[in-house]
Amino acid sequence: MKSSQAQAIRSKWNKTKLLLQHGGIKRFIPETRKYSKANVKSMLEKYGMVYVKPDLGTFGKGVMKVEKEAGQRFAYQYEEKRLEFKQLDALITSLSKHTGKKSYLIQKGIHLLRHQNRYFDIRVMVQRKAKGPWEATGIIGRLGHPRKIVTNYHSGGKPMAIEQLLKSHLPQSKQAELVKKLNELGITIATQLQKTYPNFRQIGVDIGLDRSFTPWIIEVNTKPDPYIFNQLTDKSMYRKVISYWRLANEKRKVTVPSKEKKNSVKDKDENKDKIENKIKMKITLKTQKKVKSS
């Protein structure tokens, strides 16, 4: 297996198909189909709200929320802009300007829990050592930007302690039960993916909770960012996550960023110049001594 395959599965569709093969995971996956005009119509009719997202997208970019409203009206939101339509065909024509010829998916919309009138979801970090078992090493909440439909940190989301987000919804005892359930689900997902991709060492599972606290798997990131855990006041979780992350990445060749690369080349050139100058000085001194002696 190529190392790149062990590092990340880019296609959301491929990950979804793998997870659907496991009965214990399948019931937590919102219905997902390939994007088409017919699927938009049927899923909107069935659920009233769906998400349209790029198959290969990252950081929440390109995600659109599509809704069927009262009075046979339709709307969708892209980033901070919301557009309304009287006819579904007009909405789909507008959507196609964003989707183009790229592969997109349609996913059943989940009415997420809110904190201070902002949607939030949860990231469960699951990692393992080279020959060790999977372990849920971190769990963190992601509070969405007030004017956006995604919770990603790179799209303006705010990483927060899960206790802060859940305290207005559940008592502490129930929170502990829920966290245990989410961690177990994360480990089950990692174990399932490992059957096809045995070299994986870490995943980030994004989970949305609806009003009945049912966990819905929004996405599984096979190249998760560990640094969002550093946003927490308590650094103990971050230290554990980053230690596992470093172990998983220690054998990978690290590319020097262009700026650092330029600086390193510059330093080498400066050292070379200093050495050459020293040699020239020595030669000059020797020549002067010879001239004086003669």
One Martini backbone bead per residue (centre of mass of N, CA, C, O) as a GRO file, in nm:
protein
  294
    1MET     BB    1   0.096   0.035   0.022
    2LYS     BB    2   0.067   0.353   0.000
    3SER     BB    3   0.129   0.618   0.202
    4SER     BB    4  -0.104   0.803   0.100
    5GLN     BB    5  -0.328   0.599   0.173
    6ALA     BB    6  -0.261   0.611   0.488
    7GLN     BB    7  -0.332   0.923   0.529
    8ALA     BB    8  -0.583   0.954   0.301
    9ILE     BB    9  -0.934   0.993   0.239
   10ARG     BB   10  -1.101   1.202   0.028
   11SER     BB   11  -1.361   1.050  -0.025
   12LYS     BB   12  -1.675   1.057   0.103
   13TRP     BB   13  -1.808   0.826  -0.053
   14ASN     BB   14  -1.605   0.600   0.020
   15LYS     BB   15  -1.641   0.621   0.325
   16THR     BB   16  -1.943   0.567   0.335
   17LYS     BB   17  -1.939   0.281   0.207
   18LEU     BB   18  -1.765   0.151   0.430
   19LEU     BB   19  -1.957   0.218   0.676
   20LEU     BB   20  -2.224   0.075   0.564
   21GLN     BB   21  -2.108  -0.225   0.624
   22HIS     BB   22  -2.182  -0.139   0.921
   23GLY     BB   23  -2.444  -0.179   1.129
   24GLY     BB   24  -2.352   0.008   1.381
   25ILE     BB   25  -2.309   0.266   1.182
   26LYS     BB   26  -2.538   0.308   0.971
   27ARG     BB   27  -2.760   0.445   1.174
   28PHE     BB   28  -2.556   0.723   1.183
   29ILE     BB   29  -2.610   0.776   0.876
   30PRO     BB   30  -2.694   0.992   0.665
   31GLU     BB   31  -2.843   1.016   0.394
   32THR     BB   32  -2.656   0.939   0.087
   33ARG     BB   33  -2.597   1.100  -0.231
   34LYS     BB   34  -2.566   1.166  -0.541
   35TYR     BB   35  -2.560   1.428  -0.739
   36SER     BB   36  -2.888   1.538  -0.855
   37LYS     BB   37  -3.183   1.646  -0.956
   38ALA     BB   38  -3.351   1.404  -0.855
   39ASN     BB   39  -3.224   1.393  -0.563
   40VAL     BB   40  -3.306   1.669  -0.472
   41LYS     BB   41  -3.611   1.629  -0.494
   42SER     BB   42  -3.648   1.368  -0.317
   43MET     BB   43  -3.498   1.472  -0.054
   44LEU     BB   44  -3.669   1.724  -0.006
   45GLU     BB   45  -3.939   1.574   0.018
   46LYS     BB   46  -3.841   1.390   0.262
   47TYR     BB   47  -3.677   1.629   0.460
   48GLY     BB   48  -3.661   1.959   0.373
   49MET     BB   49  -3.341   1.906   0.433
   50VAL     BB   50  -3.016   1.970   0.285
   51TYR     BB   51  -2.682   1.875   0.189
   52VAL     BB   52  -2.435   2.021  -0.021
   53LYS     BB   53  -2.128   1.847  -0.114
   54PRO     BB   54  -1.812   1.795  -0.174
   55ASP     BB   55  -1.633   1.510  -0.210
   56LEU     BB   56  -1.328   1.676  -0.192
   57GLY     BB   57  -1.367   1.853   0.044
   58THR     BB   58  -1.258   2.121   0.273
   59PHE     BB   59  -1.334   2.319   0.552
   60GLY     BB   60  -1.642   2.360   0.434
   61LYS     BB   61  -1.614   2.395   0.141
   62GLY     BB   62  -1.909   2.418  -0.065
   63VAL     BB   63  -2.135   2.423   0.135
   64MET     BB   64  -2.497   2.352   0.120
   65LYS     BB   65  -2.819   2.474   0.218
   66VAL     BB   66  -3.132   2.304   0.162
   67GLU     BB   67  -3.481   2.426   0.131
   68LYS     BB   68  -3.818   2.363   0.219
   69GLU     BB   69  -4.085   2.573   0.218
   70ALA     BB   70  -4.348   2.735   0.263
   71GLY     BB   71  -4.539   2.750  -0.025
   72GLN     BB   72  -4.340   2.632  -0.236
   73ARG     BB   73  -4.055   2.710  -0.132
   74PHE     BB   74  -3.703   2.799  -0.187
   75ALA     BB   75  -3.363   2.739  -0.042
   76TYR     BB   76  -3.017   2.867  -0.012
   77GLN     BB   77  -2.691   2.831   0.146
   78TYR     BB   78  -2.379   3.025   0.094
   79GLU     BB   79  -2.226   3.084   0.344
   80GLU     BB   80  -2.377   3.412   0.386
   81LYS     BB   81  -2.574   3.337   0.148
   82ARG     BB   82  -2.926   3.384   0.071
   83LEU     BB   83  -3.158   3.205  -0.144
   84GLU     BB   84  -3.469   3.251  -0.322
   85PHE     BB   85  -3.751   3.041  -0.450
   86LYS     BB   86  -4.037   2.939  -0.640
   87GLN     BB   87  -3.856   2.724  -0.791
   88LEU     BB   88  -3.672   2.438  -0.809
   89ASP     BB   89  -3.529   2.470  -1.085
   90ALA     BB   90  -3.398   2.742  -1.012
   91LEU     BB   91  -3.228   2.637  -0.781
   92ILE     BB   92  -3.066   2.420  -0.941
   93THR     BB   93  -2.940   2.618  -1.139
   94SER     BB   94  -2.786   2.772  -0.916
   95LEU     BB   95  -2.625   2.534  -0.799
   96SER     BB   96  -2.464   2.463  -1.068
   97LYS     BB   97  -2.264   2.704  -1.037
   98HIS     BB   98  -2.109   2.549  -0.803
   99THR     BB   99  -2.072   2.249  -0.904
  100GLY     BB  100  -2.067   2.183  -1.190
  101LYS     BB  101  -1.844   1.900  -1.267
  102LYS     BB  102  -1.835   1.819  -0.992
  103SER     BB  103  -1.837   1.616  -0.718
  104TYR     BB  104  -2.143   1.557  -0.542
  105LEU     BB  105  -2.342   1.564  -0.243
  106ILE     BB  106  -2.629   1.431  -0.061
  107GLN     BB  107  -2.759   1.524   0.267
  108LYS     BB  108  -2.917   1.482   0.530
  109GLY     BB  109  -3.060   1.694   0.744
  110ILE     BB  110  -2.953   1.835   1.058
  111HIS     BB  111  -3.088   1.942   1.366
  112LEU     BB  112  -2.897   2.111   1.552
  113LEU     BB  113  -2.765   2.203   1.815
  114ARG     BB  114  -2.752   2.485   2.044
  115HIS     BB  115  -2.543   2.785   2.115
  116GLN     BB  116  -2.638   3.086   2.129
  117ASN     BB  117  -2.780   3.038   1.840
  118ARG     BB  118  -2.557   2.819   1.764
  119TYR     BB  119  -2.420   2.584   1.595
  120PHE     BB  120  -2.312   2.240   1.679
  121ASP     BB  121  -2.034   2.017   1.703
  122ILE     BB  122  -1.828   1.708   1.706
  123ARG     BB  123  -1.491   1.609   1.783
  124VAL     BB  124  -1.337   1.290   1.736
  125MET     BB  125  -1.037   1.156   1.849
  126VAL     BB  126  -0.858   0.885   1.681
  127GLN     BB  127  -0.591   0.672   1.804
  128ARG     BB  128  -0.264   0.508   1.738
  129LYS     BB  129  -0.029   0.299   1.765
  130ALA     BB  130   0.136   0.093   1.569
  131LYS     BB  131   0.032  -0.178   1.773
  132GLY     BB  132  -0.218  -0.057   1.886
  133PRO     BB  133  -0.502   0.046   1.999
  134TRP     BB  134  -0.772   0.219   1.986
  135GLU     BB  135  -0.813   0.577   2.081
  136ALA     BB  136  -0.980   0.820   2.259
  137THR     BB  137  -0.806   1.138   2.290
  138GLY     BB  138  -1.048   1.339   2.186
  139ILE     BB  139  -1.290   1.610   2.269
  140ILE     BB  140  -1.477   1.858   2.071
  141GLY     BB  141  -1.619   2.158   2.013
  142ARG     BB  142  -1.810   2.331   1.735
  143LEU     BB  143  -1.877   2.663   1.681
  144GLY     BB  144  -2.054   2.835   1.478
  145HIS     BB  145  -2.095   3.071   1.277
  146PRO     BB  146  -2.359   3.296   1.288
  147ARG     BB  147  -2.364   3.306   0.936
  148LYS     BB  148  -2.316   2.994   0.920
  149ILE     BB  149  -2.334   2.626   0.836
  150VAL     BB  150  -2.052   2.585   0.955
  151THR     BB  151  -1.785   2.470   1.206
  152ASN     BB  152  -1.523   2.525   1.100
  153TYR     BB  153  -1.235   2.680   1.184
  154HIS     BB  154  -1.166   2.783   0.880
  155SER     BB  155  -1.487   2.911   0.887
  156GLY     BB  156  -1.522   3.044   1.199
  157GLY     BB  157  -1.503   2.848   1.410
  158LYS     BB  158  -1.534   2.738   1.766
  159PRO     BB  159  -1.346   2.598   1.992
  160MET     BB  160  -1.486   2.379   2.255
  161ALA     BB  161  -1.593   2.268   2.531
  162ILE     BB  162  -1.835   2.033   2.565
  163GLU     BB  163  -1.955   2.125   2.839
  164GLN     BB  164  -2.047   2.409   2.748
  165LEU     BB  165  -2.251   2.306   2.521
  166LEU     BB  166  -2.423   2.092   2.718
  167LYS     BB  167  -2.527   2.232   2.990
  168SER     BB  168  -2.818   2.327   2.858
  169HIS     BB  169  -2.906   2.004   2.790
  170LEU     BB  170  -2.726   1.848   3.018
  171PRO     BB  171  -2.634   1.669   3.260
  172GLN     BB  172  -2.340   1.543   3.368
  173SER     BB  173  -2.416   1.240   3.362
  174LYS     BB  174  -2.516   1.250   3.062
  175GLN     BB  175  -2.258   1.353   2.937
  176ALA     BB  176  -2.081   1.107   3.003
  177GLU     BB  177  -2.248   0.904   2.838
  178LEU     BB  178  -2.217   1.047   2.564
  179VAL     BB  179  -1.908   1.047   2.542
  180LYS     BB  180  -1.880   0.741   2.550
  181LYS     BB  181  -2.046   0.689   2.291
  182LEU     BB  182  -1.868   0.859   2.097
  183ASN     BB  183  -1.602   0.710   2.144
  184GLU     BB  184  -1.704   0.430   2.055
  185LEU     BB  185  -1.781   0.515   1.768
  186GLY     BB  186  -1.499   0.605   1.680
  187ILE     BB  187  -1.362   0.326   1.714
  188THR     BB  188  -1.546   0.172   1.518
  189ILE     BB  189  -1.469   0.336   1.268
  190ALA     BB  190  -1.164   0.284   1.269
  191THR     BB  191  -1.186  -0.027   1.250
  192GLN     BB  192  -1.332  -0.032   0.978
  193LEU     BB  193  -1.116   0.122   0.807
  194GLN     BB  194  -0.873  -0.074   0.874
  195LYS     BB  195  -0.958  -0.312   0.688
  196THR     BB  196  -0.867  -0.137   0.426
  197TYR     BB  197  -0.666   0.066   0.613
  198PRO     BB  198  -0.407  -0.047   0.808
  199ASN     BB  199  -0.215   0.234   0.834
  200PHE     BB  200  -0.383   0.376   1.016
  201ARG     BB  201  -0.365   0.626   1.310
  202GLN     BB  202  -0.594   0.856   1.233
  203ILE     BB  203  -0.905   1.027   1.333
  204GLY     BB  204  -1.187   1.249   1.254
  205VAL     BB  205  -1.507   1.280   1.407
  206ASP     BB  206  -1.806   1.420   1.288
  207ILE     BB  207  -2.072   1.518   1.515
  208GLY     BB  208  -2.423   1.531   1.527
  209LEU     BB  209  -2.685   1.669   1.727
  210ASP     BB  210  -2.994   1.625   1.805
  211ARG     BB  211  -3.278   1.672   2.005
  212SER     BB  212  -3.232   1.349   2.095
  213PHE     BB  213  -2.911   1.284   2.088
  214THR     BB  214  -2.840   1.188   1.815
  215PRO     BB  215  -2.578   1.053   1.641
  216TRP     BB  216  -2.423   1.210   1.353
  217ILE     BB  217  -2.237   1.141   1.071
  218ILE     BB  218  -2.086   1.382   0.884
  219GLU     BB  219  -1.765   1.313   0.917
  220VAL     BB  220  -1.444   1.170   0.802
  221ASN     BB  221  -1.115   1.241   0.904
  222THR     BB  222  -0.787   1.119   0.782
  223LYS     BB  223  -0.651   1.433   0.838
  224PRO     BB  224  -0.630   1.561   1.122
  225ASP     BB  225  -0.640   1.840   1.330
  226PRO     BB  226  -0.472   1.889   1.641
  227TYR     BB  227  -0.479   2.215   1.709
  228ILE     BB  228  -0.767   2.265   1.824
  229PHE     BB  229  -0.693   2.160   2.119
  230ASN     BB  230  -0.523   2.427   2.189
  231GLN     BB  231  -0.791   2.605   2.254
  232LEU     BB  232  -0.790   2.492   2.519
  233THR     BB  233  -0.732   2.549   2.845
  234ASP     BB  234  -0.694   2.254   2.872
  235LYS     BB  235  -0.386   2.076   2.774
  236SER     BB  236  -0.405   1.763   2.810
  237MET     BB  237  -0.543   1.676   2.545
  238TYR     BB  238  -0.337   1.797   2.352
  239ARG     BB  239  -0.087   1.637   2.445
  240LYS     BB  240  -0.200   1.362   2.360
  241VAL     BB  241  -0.265   1.415   2.063
  242ILE     BB  242   0.025   1.518   1.974
  243SER     BB  243   0.182   1.261   2.049
  244TYR     BB  244   0.039   1.076   1.845
  245TRP     BB  245   0.085   1.248   1.593
  246ARG     BB  246   0.398   1.230   1.595
  247LEU     BB  247   0.418   0.922   1.571
  248ALA     BB  248   0.260   0.911   1.291
  249ASN     BB  249   0.481   1.140   1.151
  250GLU     BB  250   0.793   1.067   1.189
  251LYS     BB  251   0.834   0.901   0.897
  252ARG     BB  252   0.767   1.149   0.756
  253LYS     BB  253   0.831   1.374   0.521
  254VAL     BB  254   0.930   1.703   0.577
  255THR     BB  255   0.837   1.997   0.439
  256VAL     BB  256   0.982   2.286   0.371
  257PRO     BB  257   0.900   2.583   0.382
  258SER     BB  258   0.979   2.826   0.163
  259LYS     BB  259   1.087   3.034   0.370
  260GLU     BB  260   1.277   2.840   0.522
  261LYS     BB  261   1.435   2.753   0.275
  262LYS     BB  262   1.550   3.029   0.207
  263ASN     BB  263   1.691   3.072   0.479
  264SER     BB  264   1.879   2.823   0.464
  265VAL     BB  265   2.025   2.913   0.206
  266LYS     BB  266   2.120   3.183   0.314
  267ASP     BB  267   2.291   3.071   0.547
  268LYS     BB  268   2.484   2.907   0.370
  269ASP     BB  269   2.591   3.146   0.205
  270GLU     BB  270   2.703   3.305   0.447
  271ASN     BB  271   2.903   3.086   0.544
  272LYS     BB  272   3.060   3.070   0.280
  273ASP     BB  273   3.156   3.365   0.280
  274LYS     BB  274   3.312   3.355   0.548
  275ILE     BB  275   3.518   3.139   0.465
  276GLU     BB  276   3.630   3.287   0.217
  277ASN     BB  277   3.727   3.539   0.375
  278LYS     BB  278   3.925   3.392   0.559
  279ILE     BB  279   4.108   3.286   0.335
  280LYS     BB  280   4.178   3.560   0.213
  281MET     BB  281   4.310   3.674   0.471
  282LYS     BB  282   4.535   3.465   0.494
  283ILE     BB  283   4.665   3.520   0.218
  284THR     BB  284   4.724   3.822   0.267
  285LEU     BB  285   4.908   3.787   0.517
  286LYS     BB  286   5.121   3.608   0.382
  287THR     BB  287   5.199   3.812   0.164
  288GLN     BB  288   5.289   4.042   0.355
  289LYS     BB  289   5.516   3.882   0.495
  290LYS     BB  290   5.685   3.828   0.241
  291VAL     BB  291   5.734   4.122   0.167
  292LYS     BB  292   5.879   4.204   0.434
  293SER     BB  293   6.110   3.985   0.427
  294SER     BB  294   6.216   4.094   0.138
   0.00000   0.00000   0.00000
